[in-house]
Each structure stands twice: as C-alpha cells, then as structure tokens.
Amino acid sequence: MLNVLMLGVGQCGNRILDAVNKESFGGTSRLAKYYSRQKFPSRVETLAINTAVNDLKELRFTAAKDRLHVPNLHGVGANRNTGKQGFWDNRDMIMSEIERRGDFDLAFVVTSTSGGTGSSFSPLLIHELKKRYKNITVISVAVLPFREEGSIYLQNAAFSMRELMEVDADGLLLVDNQYLKRCSGDIASAYDTINTMVAQRLMFLIECLDSEMLSVTDLGDFKTVMSGGLRMGTMGFYQADKHSPSVKSAIENSFKPGSLLFPANIYEEAARAMVVIQGSKEYMDVDEITKEVEQLSGCVGHVFKGLVIKKGYPKVLSIFTLATVPEVEALYAQAARAIQEEKDRKQRAKKQLTDAFAHIEDLEEIY
Amino acid sequence: MRMMGASTEETGMRLVYLGILIALILAPSALAASSKDDDSVTYKDFTLTPGDRVDIGDYRLEMIEVQSLSDGIVVVKVSKIGGGLEEQRALLQNSPNNFDDGADEGGLTLTAVDLPDDRTAELRVEYLDRLGTPRKRAADATSVALRDMPKLEVKQTFDKTQVRVGDSIKVTVEARNIGLGLAQDVTVVNQPPMPEFTYLAGYPPKLKSELKHGDSDSAVFVLRAAQEGTVQVPGLEVSYADSRKKDYSNFSKPFQVTILPKSKPNLEVVVVPPVPMDSGGRGSMNITVINRGDAPAMMVDVRLVALPDGLEVSGVDRRFVKIAPGGEESYTVPVVGKSSGNYTINLKASYQSEDDILNKDTSAEIVVKGREYKYIYFLFVIPTVLLGAWIYKRYKEYKY
Ligand SMILES: Nc1nc2c(ncn2[C@@H]2O[C@H](COP(=O)(O)OP(=O)(O)O)[C@@H](O)[C@H]2O)c(=O)[nH]1
Ligand SMILES: [Mg+2]
C-alpha cells in the first residue's frame, strides 16, 4: 500500500486539492460530504496550505483539520520574496504539520507557478520534503498562468518554474491554464473544469500505481518516466462510453491534444511514457493494446504499459515526459519581454521624477 | 349718527351692535362726507321683507324675495318714476350693485349686508345727499303680484335613515305656504316608485288642496325596505297654483337612506375535546353554542350526528328555546374511551330565524391513546436526532 501525500499550496493548489477531495467522495453531489465517505485507492493525506485564510474558507470538500493557515501579516500579494520569507518564518510549523501525518512514499505538490504563495512556497517545500523523507518521490503539479494575466504573473511563472526544476524534485507535471481556455464560458466554471480534470487524472494515477494486479505499473516505473527528457511532462486521460467502447480508440484519444493538460505533440515531443488502461475484461483486447503501445514506442523512447481489469468501459491514463517544450520556451521569451518592459517603465518614471525635482534644485522655500 | 336713526323698526340687538361698530370705523369719513356740499354720497340701511319698498328721490326700490338663504341671494326691483329705469336684479350678499351707474353718478348703489331669515334682507342703500331722505313703505302697499304669490316649502322626512331589509319606514310629507298669496290645487306629484322599497300604505300622499299664507299640511305614508344598499331618495315635488291659476312647483331636499341586510342569527359551536385519554379512561367534553348573529336564534337543537365505535358519549343532545344575539349556552358531557384511536365526532346544531331554518355542523377530534404510543414516538425521534447529530458532525468536520 502506497502512502501518498498531496499538498495544495496557494489558492490554485488549494482548489485543485479540493477537487481531489471531491473526487474521493465520488465526485458528483455537493452534499456528498454529509452522507458519503472519502475513499482513496491508497492511504492519501491531503493538506491545503495558504497564507490567505479566505482562500482556505472557500474550500468545500477538504476537512477542516486538513487546511493549514500560514499566518503572514499582510498576505503575500504575488510577491515571491515576501512569500519565501513567510515560508522561512513558518517552516517548522508547516513541516511538523506534515510530519504528524506519518511516512510517505510519494508526494504531489500542487501549485500555480504565477501567484505569490504557491509559487514561492512550493520549491522550498519540496526541498524540505526531500531533506526529511529519505525515500520519497516528489512530483510537482504546476499550473501555468493565462498569458494575458499580466507581467508579474508571467515573471513569477518563469522564476518559480526554474526553481521547481532546480530543487531535486522527481519531475514536473504541467497544467496550462492557457491551453485549457477552450474549456467553457466563465472563469469560475473554467477553473472548476480544469481542477476536476487534474483531480481525475491524479486519482487514477494513484490507483494504477497501487494496484496489486498483474501486468501493472508501479512507483518505480512512474519515477523512471518522470526522470526522462526534460523531467517535465503532462497527463492525458480518456474514458470510453457505451457508444464506442473500443479500447484502441480510447488509447489514441488519450494522446490527443484535447485530453492533455499541456499542449504537446506526443508522437514528436515525448521522451518517455506510461500508459495505463483499465476496464472490463471483454473490452481489454490485449492484441490491440499491444499494437497501440508498440506504435507509440516507435516514436517515443520507452513506454510502460499497465492493465487493470475492473468493471466498466475502458479508461486510459497516459503520462509523458517531454524532450522539447516549445511552449515553455515561448513563455520564457514572453516573460523576459515583460520584465524588460517593466524595467523600462520604471526607469522612465524615475527619470521623469528626477527631471521634475530638477526644477527646484537651486531654490529654497520662502515664507 | 344718522345711520343709527335709520336702523329702527324690528332690528335686533345684533344689528345695533353691528351698527355701532361700523359707525365707529366709518365715523371720520362719514363726518367728512356729511360736512361737504350736497354732492357727497351717503347711505342708509333698511330691513326689508318681500313687498317692502323704499323711495329715494325719483327712485323706487322694492324687495321681491330672498331667493336663497344659503347662497345669500336676494331679488330686488329698482325703477325710476317717469320711466328710464325698471330693473329686477338678484343681489349677492356683500357685493355692491350699481343702478344708473351707482351713487357717485347720481344713481343708487345697493348692497345686501345681511339675510337674517328667508323672508328678511337688510339692504344698504347708497345715494347722493341731494336726492333727499329715503322713505320706507311697508309691504301692505305692495304690488298685487307679490300679494297674490304663494310659495310652498316642501319637506319629506323618513323616521329613520338606517334600516334593515324588511323594516318599515314612516315617511312624512309636509308643505307650508310661506308666500303671501293663496296656494291652490296643492298636489303631490306622483313619482315612479323606488325599487328598493315596497309601498305599504298611504301612497301617493294627499295634502289639503288649498293652503293660505302661513298654513301647512302634512301626510304620512309607509314604506318597507326591500333591497339592501344605499338609496338616494329624490326630492318630492309638490305642485300648486296661485289665484290666477298660474302653476308653480317646489321640491323637498333629496337625501340618503342606508338599507342593511336583514338581521339573522348565526350560531357557532365550539367543542373542547377531552385531553387525550388512555383507552378505558374517562374525560369530559365541553360544548358551547354562541350566537354571533344579530337576531335571536330560536329552537336551537344540538345533536350528536355519528358516534364512532371506540367512544362512549352521552348527554350531547340538547334543546335551547332561544339564544339572544351575543348570548351563549355552555355544557359539559362525559366521554369514555373504549379503545385506542383518533376519532372524529360530528355535531349538528339546527335553529330557526324569523323566516328560515338554519344548520351548523361542527366536528372535534378525540384521541384515545394506546400503550404503544410512546414507543412509536421514540421510533421516530431517535433516528431524527441521530441523523441530525451525524450531519452536524460532518458539518463541523468540513467547516473551516
Ligand atoms: N487551474 C486553475 N488555476 C487557478 C485557479 N485559481 C487560480 N488559478 C491561477 O493561479 C494563478 C494565481 O495564483 P494563486 O494560486 O491564486 O496565487 P497564490 O494563492 O498567491 O499562490 C493565476 O494564474 C490563476 O489563473 C484554479 O482554481 N484553477
Ligand atoms: Mg489568488
């Protein structure tokens, strides 16, 4: 049995964590928490961490004891330096809250890269986790901002991603808000949709890693996949239904851009992959599955394959690490431009003020 | 002052005081006016009844009638000896009227200063001093026309203005001749009957056909209110003629009568059932019959309509000869619960009004408890409490 720790840091991380908790109730009714029980495939501990108490209050399916408020007098205000200081000041409190929950084999740190709290806490948190738990695998689930959200968010995303890569995390799963824009109308429901998508994939991933059946993937395989390529990847997911229960098309669909959380062309950009297929026996045509996986292996370095027999239509999760990430590069270029513009603006403003002061340089106040 | 001298005859104390007051106010200007030459304007007040005349120089003023006391209108006729002026005019109280361009130009200015009653007017006459002293001539020297003219005052009165359907009303019609001449052919003009009433007796009313000055006559008829509502009773017309067969008529004042619905008894039966009793137990039930209507309920019969098997009740059936409006009768009967259950008993009260038989049904719940009662109660309460506690616990668990 795996011991899994899930940390949601900052508002975005908190919300995705809440979506995970909602999934554990069965994922449907708002009132589920009153009559149903949370069911995780493994032993899963969830903890929502935030400096903003209102963001914590907003959660619905996360138990009160699993919400940790880090007191920070004035909040973080998207300033990562303030955020880091806040983490250092409260490090022992935060870590002891985690350590109280026992030992862990696998940790997910879910955060946005662009905000203040999550993006500054997460790299430091990963560092601390690695220090304290010797055999832990830490994966960060990082949410990239909408590109229109402004220069500070872009800049934060650029720097915090670099830090996430520099600390010894075992890999980065990317979720791109921009890419998921097509989801639906207003921002709140778009967030909800994205968060549910992430939650479903994570729940399924844990289930697959912990299954005791034959021919399945395990934590070791997952680690190997995540350490491939740039150690950055994303997740695809597809659930077949009674109209087309074909396992072949379910697998193919899980590779399609529409099923991924980050824009990538799997056949050209992936470095390693893991494909897990679940479903009733009658749909699990081994030949077809093997053919599909072999086809993928032809383009991608290595593909781990897992089969789980469980009642239902085929369900496919695919995890990739990428060898090239043009989208990330583009984001850095955009961030650099934004930072440069910001700098220029500041300088112009400063110069204007200096010029203004120059007018009274040799003068004194007269009364 | 001179005007004091003028207000002689039957002037009341009131007028004297008024006169003094006016005199004091006008004293300086009046003196000034009189001390000037003959062309200054002066005035004099006269109290006149129909037919009275005042002569001033060539002018003759005659009071015709008080046309409306409430509106303050008096009719006068002014003429000039030798012709040149012959005018009848209605004067509004307190507004001056010029004849022959008014007093300043050698004519007359007349003002009705007071109308003490419907036959009397106090007129102020303004004129140039040089016209000489005005002289009043009392009515007996008046014109034949006025002396011959009768005038009937008509009154119609109901003995009550608020009645109920079925009540009768006595109507009095009265005509009084306040004119000088004899009224002949006095007749109440037949009107279409009012649908809200039935006419019982004395209609159409008949008055004496001749009424002399000052005489009056009255007649009575009886109506019965037939329909509820508010009725506008139109003025009643009485026609008459003078000695020269000239026709006149006059109306009484219209007024309103309210007809309320017929009064009725209205019984309410209030049953206070016994407190829930154990099976085999005894209790008592109280029955109160109240008359909420506005007429007495007669021959009130209270009966038990149906008695369920599990109950024993006796003594419910009663008769009351009369329950006055607002009155009540109350009594208590014993109840025995034979077996457990929720029972409904039905009571019927029948009673009579003046012209109708009325019924009132009432029912009451009687509870006879069984042994299992408490047990069932807990069966319901315990799960509810447990469920509530569970939900609250979950709520606390997920409330941050
Ligand atoms: N996918 C997703 N993104 C979110 C959500 N809430 C905020 N974000 C994104 O997170 C970024 C802001 O970071 P946030 O987590 O609010 O800041 P923090 O609370 O200071 O860490 C923006 O780019 C938002 O678009 C959410 O519920 N889902
Ligand atoms: Mg925020």
mmCIF file of N, CA, C and O in Angstrom, chain A residues 25 33-34 36 38 61 63-64 67 69, chain B residues 390-392 394-400:
data_model
loop_
_atom_site.group_PDB
_atom_site.id
_atom_site.type_symbol
_atom_site.label_atom_id
_atom_site.label_comp_id
_atom_site.label_asym_id
_atom_site.label_seq_id
_atom_site.Cartn_x
_atom_site.Cartn_y
_atom_site.Cartn_z
ATOM 1 N N PHE A 25 -15.063 11.614 -2.846
ATOM 2 C CA PHE A 25 -16.437 11.386 -2.371
ATOM 3 C C PHE A 25 -17.286 10.774 -3.478
ATOM 4 O O PHE A 25 -18.462 10.508 -3.288
ATOM 5 N N LYS A 33 -20.570 15.217 1.149
ATOM 6 C CA LYS A 33 -19.810 15.157 2.401
ATOM 7 C C LYS A 33 -20.708 14.860 3.600
ATOM 8 O O LYS A 33 -20.220 14.472 4.654
ATOM 9 N N TYR A 34 -22.023 15.048 3.435
ATOM 10 C CA TYR A 34 -22.911 14.785 4.572
ATOM 11 C C TYR A 34 -23.294 13.318 4.692
ATOM 12 O O TYR A 34 -23.701 12.870 5.741
ATOM 13 N N SER A 36 -21.676 10.652 2.490
ATOM 14 C CA SER A 36 -20.751 9.680 1.917
ATOM 15 C C SER A 36 -19.404 9.751 2.640
ATOM 16 O O SER A 36 -19.167 10.626 3.461
ATOM 17 N N GLN A 38 -15.067 9.596 2.247
ATOM 18 C CA GLN A 38 -13.987 9.764 1.281
ATOM 19 C C GLN A 38 -13.307 8.420 1.067
ATOM 20 O O GLN A 38 -12.978 7.726 2.035
ATOM 21 N N PHE A 61 -14.687 20.506 0.246
ATOM 22 C CA PHE A 61 -14.610 19.064 0.483
ATOM 23 C C PHE A 61 -13.345 18.662 1.233
ATOM 24 O O PHE A 61 -13.079 17.492 1.393
ATOM 25 N N ALA A 63 -11.350 18.514 4.672
ATOM 26 C CA ALA A 63 -11.685 18.573 6.096
ATOM 27 C C ALA A 63 -10.970 19.754 6.749
ATOM 28 O O ALA A 63 -9.881 20.158 6.321
ATOM 29 N N ALA A 64 -11.602 20.309 7.772
ATOM 30 C CA ALA A 64 -11.052 21.483 8.439
ATOM 31 C C ALA A 64 -9.642 21.204 8.958
ATOM 32 O O ALA A 64 -8.760 22.061 8.872
ATOM 33 N N ARG A 67 -6.671 21.902 6.568
ATOM 34 C CA ARG A 67 -6.427 23.232 5.997
ATOM 35 C C ARG A 67 -5.457 23.946 6.935
ATOM 36 O O ARG A 67 -5.740 24.115 8.116
ATOM 37 N N HIS A 69 -3.405 27.258 7.779
ATOM 38 C CA HIS A 69 -3.211 28.679 7.511
ATOM 39 C C HIS A 69 -1.826 29.091 7.999
ATOM 40 O O HIS A 69 -1.490 28.889 9.156
ATOM 41 N N TRP B 390 -25.322 13.392 13.213
ATOM 42 C CA TRP B 390 -24.371 12.976 12.173
ATOM 43 C C TRP B 390 -24.071 14.120 11.210
ATOM 44 O O TRP B 390 -22.933 14.433 10.924
ATOM 45 N N ILE B 391 -25.147 14.765 10.740
ATOM 46 C CA ILE B 391 -24.966 15.858 9.793
ATOM 47 C C ILE B 391 -24.167 16.994 10.434
ATOM 48 O O ILE B 391 -23.262 17.553 9.843
ATOM 49 N N TYR B 392 -24.453 17.255 11.706
ATOM 50 C CA TYR B 392 -23.749 18.323 12.398
ATOM 51 C C TYR B 392 -22.259 17.987 12.528
ATOM 52 O O TYR B 392 -21.395 18.818 12.325
ATOM 53 N N ARG B 394 -20.495 16.080 10.554
ATOM 54 C CA ARG B 394 -19.874 16.251 9.251
ATOM 55 C C ARG B 394 -19.670 17.725 8.925
ATOM 56 O O ARG B 394 -18.653 18.136 8.390
ATOM 57 N N TYR B 395 -20.665 18.506 9.290
ATOM 58 C CA TYR B 395 -20.589 19.932 9.027
ATOM 59 C C TYR B 395 -19.371 20.527 9.737
ATOM 60 O O TYR B 395 -18.580 21.257 9.152
ATOM 61 N N LYS B 396 -19.197 20.172 11.008
ATOM 62 C CA LYS B 396 -18.066 20.682 11.784
ATOM 63 C C LYS B 396 -16.753 20.200 11.172
ATOM 64 O O LYS B 396 -15.771 20.925 11.125
ATOM 65 N N GLU B 397 -16.774 18.967 10.692
ATOM 66 C CA GLU B 397 -15.552 18.382 10.169
ATOM 67 C C GLU B 397 -15.058 19.143 8.935
ATOM 68 O O GLU B 397 -13.866 19.282 8.716
ATOM 69 N N TYR B 398 -15.999 19.638 8.125
ATOM 70 C CA TYR B 398 -15.615 20.288 6.880
ATOM 71 C C TYR B 398 -15.778 21.797 6.929
ATOM 72 O O TYR B 398 -15.694 22.466 5.915
ATOM 73 N N LYS B 399 -16.038 22.321 8.111
ATOM 74 C CA LYS B 399 -16.208 23.773 8.236
ATOM 75 C C LYS B 399 -14.895 24.353 8.732
ATOM 76 O O LYS B 399 -14.374 23.928 9.762
ATOM 77 N N TYR B 400 -14.326 25.294 7.961
ATOM 78 C CA TYR B 400 -13.053 25.867 8.382
ATOM 79 C C TYR B 400 -13.271 27.283 8.855
ATOM 80 O O TYR B 400 -13.852 28.087 8.152
#
